[in-house]
CSV table of C-alpha atoms in Angstrom, one decimal:
chain,number,residue,atom,x,y,z
B,23,MET,CA,0.0,0.0,0.0
B,24,LYS,CA,2.9,2.4,0.8
B,25,PHE,CA,4.2,1.8,-2.8
B,26,ILE,CA,0.9,2.8,-4.3
B,27,VAL,CA,0.7,6.0,-2.2
B,28,ASN,CA,4.4,6.9,-2.9
B,29,ASN,CA,4.0,6.3,-6.6
B,30,LEU,CA,0.4,7.5,-7.2
B,31,PHE,CA,1.5,9.9,-10.0
B,32,LEU,CA,3.3,7.2,-11.8
B,33,ILE,CA,0.4,4.7,-11.5
B,34,CYS,CA,-2.0,7.4,-12.9
B,35,ILE,CA,0.3,7.9,-15.9
B,36,ILE,CA,0.4,4.1,-16.6
B,37,ILE,CA,-3.4,3.8,-16.3
B,38,GLY,CA,-3.9,6.9,-18.5
B,39,SER,CA,-1.5,5.6,-21.1
B,40,GLY,CA,-3.3,2.2,-21.2
B,41,LEU,CA,-6.7,3.9,-21.7
B,42,LEU,CA,-5.2,6.2,-24.5
B,43,LEU,CA,-3.9,3.1,-26.3
B,44,LEU,CA,-7.3,1.4,-26.0
B,45,LEU,CA,-9.3,4.4,-27.1
B,46,PRO,CA,-9.0,3.7,-30.9
B,47,ARG,CA,-10.2,0.2,-30.3
B,48,LEU,CA,-13.1,1.3,-28.2
B,49,GLN,CA,-14.4,3.7,-30.8
B,50,ARG,CA,-16.7,2.1,-33.3
B,51,ARG,CA,-15.0,3.2,-36.6
B,52,GLY,CA,-16.0,0.4,-38.9
B,53,PRO,CA,-13.6,-1.6,-41.1
B,54,HIS,CA,-10.7,0.1,-42.7
B,55,LEU,CA,-8.3,-0.8,-45.6
B,56,ASN,CA,-4.8,0.4,-46.5
B,57,THR,CA,-4.2,1.7,-50.0
B,58,PHE,CA,-2.9,-1.7,-51.2
B,59,LEU,CA,-6.0,-3.6,-50.0
B,60,VAL,CA,-8.1,-1.0,-51.6
B,61,THR,CA,-6.6,-1.5,-55.0
B,62,LYS,CA,-6.8,-5.3,-54.4
B,63,LYS,CA,-10.5,-5.0,-53.7
B,64,MET,CA,-11.0,-2.6,-56.7
B,65,ASN,CA,-9.5,-5.3,-58.9
B,66,GLU,CA,-11.6,-8.2,-57.5
B,67,VAL,CA,-15.1,-6.7,-57.2
B,68,LYS,CA,-17.1,-3.8,-58.3
B,69,VAL,CA,-16.3,-1.0,-55.9
B,70,VAL,CA,-17.9,2.4,-55.3
B,71,ILE,CA,-15.5,5.1,-54.1
B,72,LEU,CA,-17.3,7.6,-52.0
B,73,ASP,CA,-15.1,10.7,-51.5
B,74,VAL,CA,-16.4,12.7,-48.6
B,75,SER,CA,-13.9,15.6,-49.2
B,76,LYS,CA,-15.1,19.3,-49.7
B,77,PRO,CA,-15.5,20.1,-53.4
B,78,ALA,CA,-12.2,22.2,-53.4
B,79,GLU,CA,-10.3,19.2,-51.9
B,80,PHE,CA,-11.9,16.8,-54.3
B,81,ALA,CA,-10.8,19.0,-57.2
B,82,GLU,CA,-7.3,18.9,-56.0
B,83,GLY,CA,-7.2,15.1,-56.5
B,84,HIS,CA,-9.4,12.0,-56.3
B,85,ILE,CA,-9.6,8.5,-57.4
B,86,ARG,CA,-11.0,8.1,-60.9
B,87,GLY,CA,-14.7,7.4,-60.8
B,88,ALA,CA,-15.1,8.6,-57.2
B,89,ILE,CA,-18.5,10.1,-56.2
B,90,ASN,CA,-18.1,13.3,-54.2
B,91,VAL,CA,-20.5,13.7,-51.3
B,92,PRO,CA,-19.1,16.1,-48.8
B,93,MET,CA,-19.4,14.9,-45.3
B,94,GLU,CA,-21.5,17.9,-44.3
B,95,GLU,CA,-24.0,17.0,-47.0
B,96,LEU,CA,-24.1,13.2,-46.3
B,97,SER,CA,-27.5,13.1,-44.7
B,98,ASP,CA,-29.1,15.4,-47.3
B,99,ARG,CA,-27.6,13.3,-50.2
B,100,MET,CA,-28.3,9.9,-48.7
B,101,PRO,CA,-30.8,9.1,-51.5
B,102,ARG,CA,-28.0,9.4,-54.0
B,103,ILE,CA,-26.0,6.8,-52.1
B,104,GLU,CA,-29.0,4.4,-51.5
B,105,ARG,CA,-28.6,2.8,-54.9
B,106,TYR,CA,-25.2,1.4,-53.8
B,107,ARG,CA,-26.6,-0.3,-50.7
B,108,GLU,CA,-25.5,-3.8,-51.9
B,109,ASP,CA,-22.2,-2.8,-53.5
B,110,ALA,CA,-18.8,-2.6,-51.9
B,111,ILE,CA,-18.2,1.0,-50.9
B,112,ILE,CA,-14.9,2.5,-49.9
B,113,VAL,CA,-15.0,5.9,-48.1
B,114,VAL,CA,-12.2,8.2,-48.8
B,115,CYS,CA,-11.3,11.7,-47.4
B,116,PRO,CA,-8.3,13.9,-47.6
B,117,LYS,CA,-6.3,12.5,-44.7
B,118,GLY,CA,-8.2,9.5,-43.4
B,119,ALA,CA,-9.7,11.2,-40.4
B,120,LEU,CA,-13.3,11.7,-41.6
B,121,SER,CA,-13.9,8.5,-43.5
B,122,PRO,CA,-14.1,6.1,-40.4
B,123,LYS,CA,-17.0,8.3,-39.1
B,124,VAL,CA,-18.8,8.1,-42.4
B,125,THR,CA,-18.2,4.4,-42.6
B,126,SER,CA,-19.8,4.0,-39.2
B,127,THR,CA,-22.8,6.1,-40.3
B,128,LEU,CA,-23.4,4.0,-43.4
B,129,LYS,CA,-23.0,0.7,-41.5
B,130,LYS,CA,-25.7,1.9,-39.1
B,131,ALA,CA,-27.8,3.0,-42.1
B,132,GLY,CA,-27.9,-0.7,-43.3
B,133,PHE,CA,-25.1,-0.7,-46.0
B,134,SER,CA,-23.6,-4.1,-46.2
B,135,ASP,CA,-20.0,-3.7,-47.3
B,136,VAL,CA,-18.5,-0.4,-46.3
B,137,SER,CA,-14.8,0.3,-45.5
B,138,SER,CA,-12.7,3.4,-45.0
B,139,MET,CA,-9.3,4.0,-46.6
B,140,GLU,CA,-6.5,4.5,-44.2
B,141,GLY,CA,-4.6,7.7,-44.7
B,142,GLY,CA,-7.0,9.1,-47.2
B,143,MET,CA,-6.0,10.7,-50.5
B,144,LYS,CA,-2.8,12.0,-48.9
B,145,GLU,CA,-1.6,8.4,-48.4
B,146,TRP,CA,-3.0,7.3,-51.9
B,147,ILE,CA,-0.9,10.0,-53.6
B,148,ALA,CA,2.2,9.4,-51.4
B,149,GLN,CA,2.1,5.7,-52.6
B,150,SER,CA,2.0,6.9,-56.2
B,151,PHE,CA,-1.3,5.4,-57.0
B,152,PRO,CA,-3.1,7.1,-60.0
B,153,TYR,CA,-5.5,9.9,-59.3
B,154,THR,CA,-7.5,12.5,-61.2
B,155,LYS,CA,-7.5,16.3,-60.8
B,156,ASN,CA,-10.5,18.5,-61.4
B,157,SER,CA,-13.1,17.4,-63.8
B,158,ALA,CA,-10.6,17.3,-66.8
B,159,GLU,CA,-10.1,13.6,-66.0
B,160,GLU,CA,-6.3,13.9,-66.5
B,161,GLU,CA,-4.4,11.1,-64.7
B,162,GLN,CA,-1.8,12.4,-62.3
B,163,THR,CA,0.7,10.8,-60.1
B,164,LEU,CA,2.9,12.3,-57.4
B,165,PRO,CA,5.8,12.2,-57.5
B,166,ASN,CA,5.9,12.0,-61.3
B,167,ARG,CA,8.9,9.7,-61.6
B,168,MET,CA,7.5,7.8,-64.5
B,169,LYS,CA,7.5,10.7,-67.0
B,170,LYS,CA,9.8,10.2,-69.8
B,171,LYS,CA,12.5,12.9,-70.4
B,172,LYS,CA,11.9,15.1,-73.4
B,173,GLY,CA,14.2,14.5,-76.3
B,174,LYS,CA,15.5,11.5,-78.2
B,175,SER,CA,16.4,8.4,-76.5
B,176,LYS,CA,19.7,6.8,-77.3
B,177,ALA,CA,19.7,3.2,-78.7
């Protein structure tokens, strides 16, 4: 007992740290996939990419074919999403912080196969996966290491 009284501060720190480590597990965030699992799923089944970014963020870069429904407008635009109730849906946001909340909301609304993408578009771009900018549907990659140098190649 004397040990506990003498080290109360240390014990509180240990208990607090343990709770903070468990916090993400306790939150109901729904299933999540990393960028590689997203591409694998896209190659295996028909996937609907639901991008919950703001329109300006969506214009900066999004996965080709993604549907933009800003998180703030999700409840108002739910009828637009209803037709995808039985499809595999992957929710994407700019940095991966908003998509778990939307995934949980859609699961509660009865959608059967909903996942969020870890890291969002930031991670997608960092992994050099293809994305589209604006509505011009031009494929972009960052960093653009694959671009050929201008000029003639030597044989």
